[in-house]
Amino acid sequence: MNLRHDWLWTAVAAAVLGLMACSGGGTGEEQTALESSEAALCSVEQTCASGAPVTCTSATSSCLSSPDNGGWVECDGVRTTCPPPCTCGTTQYTTKRSGQGAGCGEATNQARALLAEAVAAKCPAGRCLVSQELGECVPLGPNRTDGFRTSITQTYTCKEPLNCR
């Protein structure tokens, strides 16, 4: 009688464990994966002339792309076009910035940082045809021994148009 009782409990335990594995007793990872795959029904990518990709994703399966007119992708009626490729502009600029520091290296680093900031403001898409001249590192003044000053001059053109890549 005891053997039969043990067998019955073993069968009941196996059935309960089997039901838990098949129903909601798991971690829910399978359900999450299913919901994620249903959320994004299509995705498209177009490689632009610059090499940069444009992409979009849709939950309604309405995705298009084309290399026409420089390239574009479209999802749910919203079109994203490739930015135009960059060319070097014809206007030449010259910018000079000076830096100060306890030593020549520190003064040069400050001048470089200030110059980079000024050039970025002038050329948001970047610069090209760059030439640079490093000025002499000199003491701050004839009666001062607390630091040095140097300057950097850069001549360049800007990449165009502004939204290019």
CSV table of C-alpha atoms in Angstrom, one decimal, residues 78-154:
chain,number,residue,atom,x,y,z
A,78,VAL,CA,7.5,59.8,-43.2
A,79,ARG,CA,10.5,60.2,-45.6
A,80,THR,CA,14.1,60.6,-44.4
A,81,THR,CA,16.5,61.6,-47.1
A,82,CYS,CA,20.3,61.2,-47.2
A,83,PRO,CA,22.3,64.3,-46.4
A,84,PRO,CA,24.1,65.7,-49.3
A,85,PRO,CA,27.8,64.9,-49.7
A,86,CYS,CA,30.3,67.5,-48.5
A,87,THR,CA,32.4,69.6,-50.8
A,88,CYS,CA,35.1,72.2,-49.9
A,89,GLY,CA,33.9,75.7,-50.1
A,90,THR,CA,35.7,78.4,-52.0
A,91,THR,CA,35.8,81.1,-49.3
A,92,GLN,CA,39.1,81.0,-47.4
A,93,TYR,CA,39.1,82.0,-43.7
A,94,THR,CA,42.0,82.7,-41.3
A,95,THR,CA,41.5,82.4,-37.6
A,96,LYS,CA,44.0,83.1,-34.8
A,97,ARG,CA,43.7,82.2,-31.2
A,98,SER,CA,46.2,82.6,-28.3
A,99,GLY,CA,46.6,80.6,-25.1
A,100,GLN,CA,48.3,81.1,-21.8
A,101,GLY,CA,49.7,78.6,-19.3
A,102,ALA,CA,52.4,77.9,-16.8
A,103,GLY,CA,54.5,76.3,-19.6
A,104,CYS,CA,54.6,76.4,-23.4
A,105,GLY,CA,52.7,73.1,-23.7
A,106,GLU,CA,49.8,74.3,-21.5
A,107,ALA,CA,49.7,77.6,-23.5
A,108,THR,CA,49.6,75.6,-26.8
A,109,ASN,CA,46.9,73.3,-25.6
A,110,GLN,CA,44.7,76.2,-24.6
A,111,ALA,CA,45.3,78.0,-27.9
A,112,ARG,CA,44.4,74.7,-29.8
A,113,ALA,CA,41.1,74.3,-27.8
A,114,LEU,CA,40.1,78.0,-28.4
A,115,LEU,CA,41.0,77.7,-32.1
A,116,ALA,CA,39.0,74.5,-32.5
A,117,GLU,CA,36.0,76.1,-30.9
A,118,ALA,CA,36.2,79.2,-33.2
A,119,VAL,CA,36.6,77.1,-36.3
A,120,ALA,CA,33.7,74.8,-35.4
A,121,ALA,CA,31.5,77.9,-35.0
A,122,LYS,CA,32.5,79.1,-38.4
A,123,CYS,CA,32.3,75.7,-40.1
A,124,PRO,CA,29.6,73.5,-38.5
A,125,ALA,CA,30.0,70.7,-41.1
A,126,GLY,CA,33.8,70.7,-40.7
A,127,ARG,CA,36.8,72.3,-42.4
A,128,CYS,CA,39.1,71.4,-45.3
A,129,LEU,CA,42.2,72.7,-47.0
A,130,VAL,CA,43.7,73.5,-43.7
A,131,SER,CA,47.1,75.1,-43.1
A,132,GLN,CA,48.3,76.0,-39.6
A,133,GLU,CA,51.1,78.1,-38.2
A,134,LEU,CA,52.3,77.8,-34.6
A,135,GLY,CA,53.4,81.1,-33.1
A,136,GLU,CA,56.4,81.6,-30.8
A,137,CYS,CA,56.0,80.8,-27.1
A,138,VAL,CA,56.9,83.8,-25.1
A,139,PRO,CA,56.8,84.8,-21.4
A,140,LEU,CA,53.7,86.8,-20.4
A,141,GLY,CA,55.6,89.9,-19.9
A,142,PRO,CA,59.0,91.4,-19.2
A,143,ASN,CA,58.4,91.6,-15.5
A,144,ARG,CA,56.4,88.4,-15.1
A,145,THR,CA,57.6,84.9,-14.6
A,146,ASP,CA,54.3,83.2,-14.0
A,147,GLY,CA,53.5,81.9,-17.4
A,148,PHE,CA,53.8,81.9,-21.2
A,149,ARG,CA,51.7,82.8,-24.2
A,150,THR,CA,51.5,81.3,-27.6
A,151,SER,CA,49.2,81.6,-30.6
A,152,ILE,CA,48.1,79.4,-33.5
A,153,THR,CA,46.9,80.7,-36.8
A,154,GLN,CA,44.8,78.5,-39.1
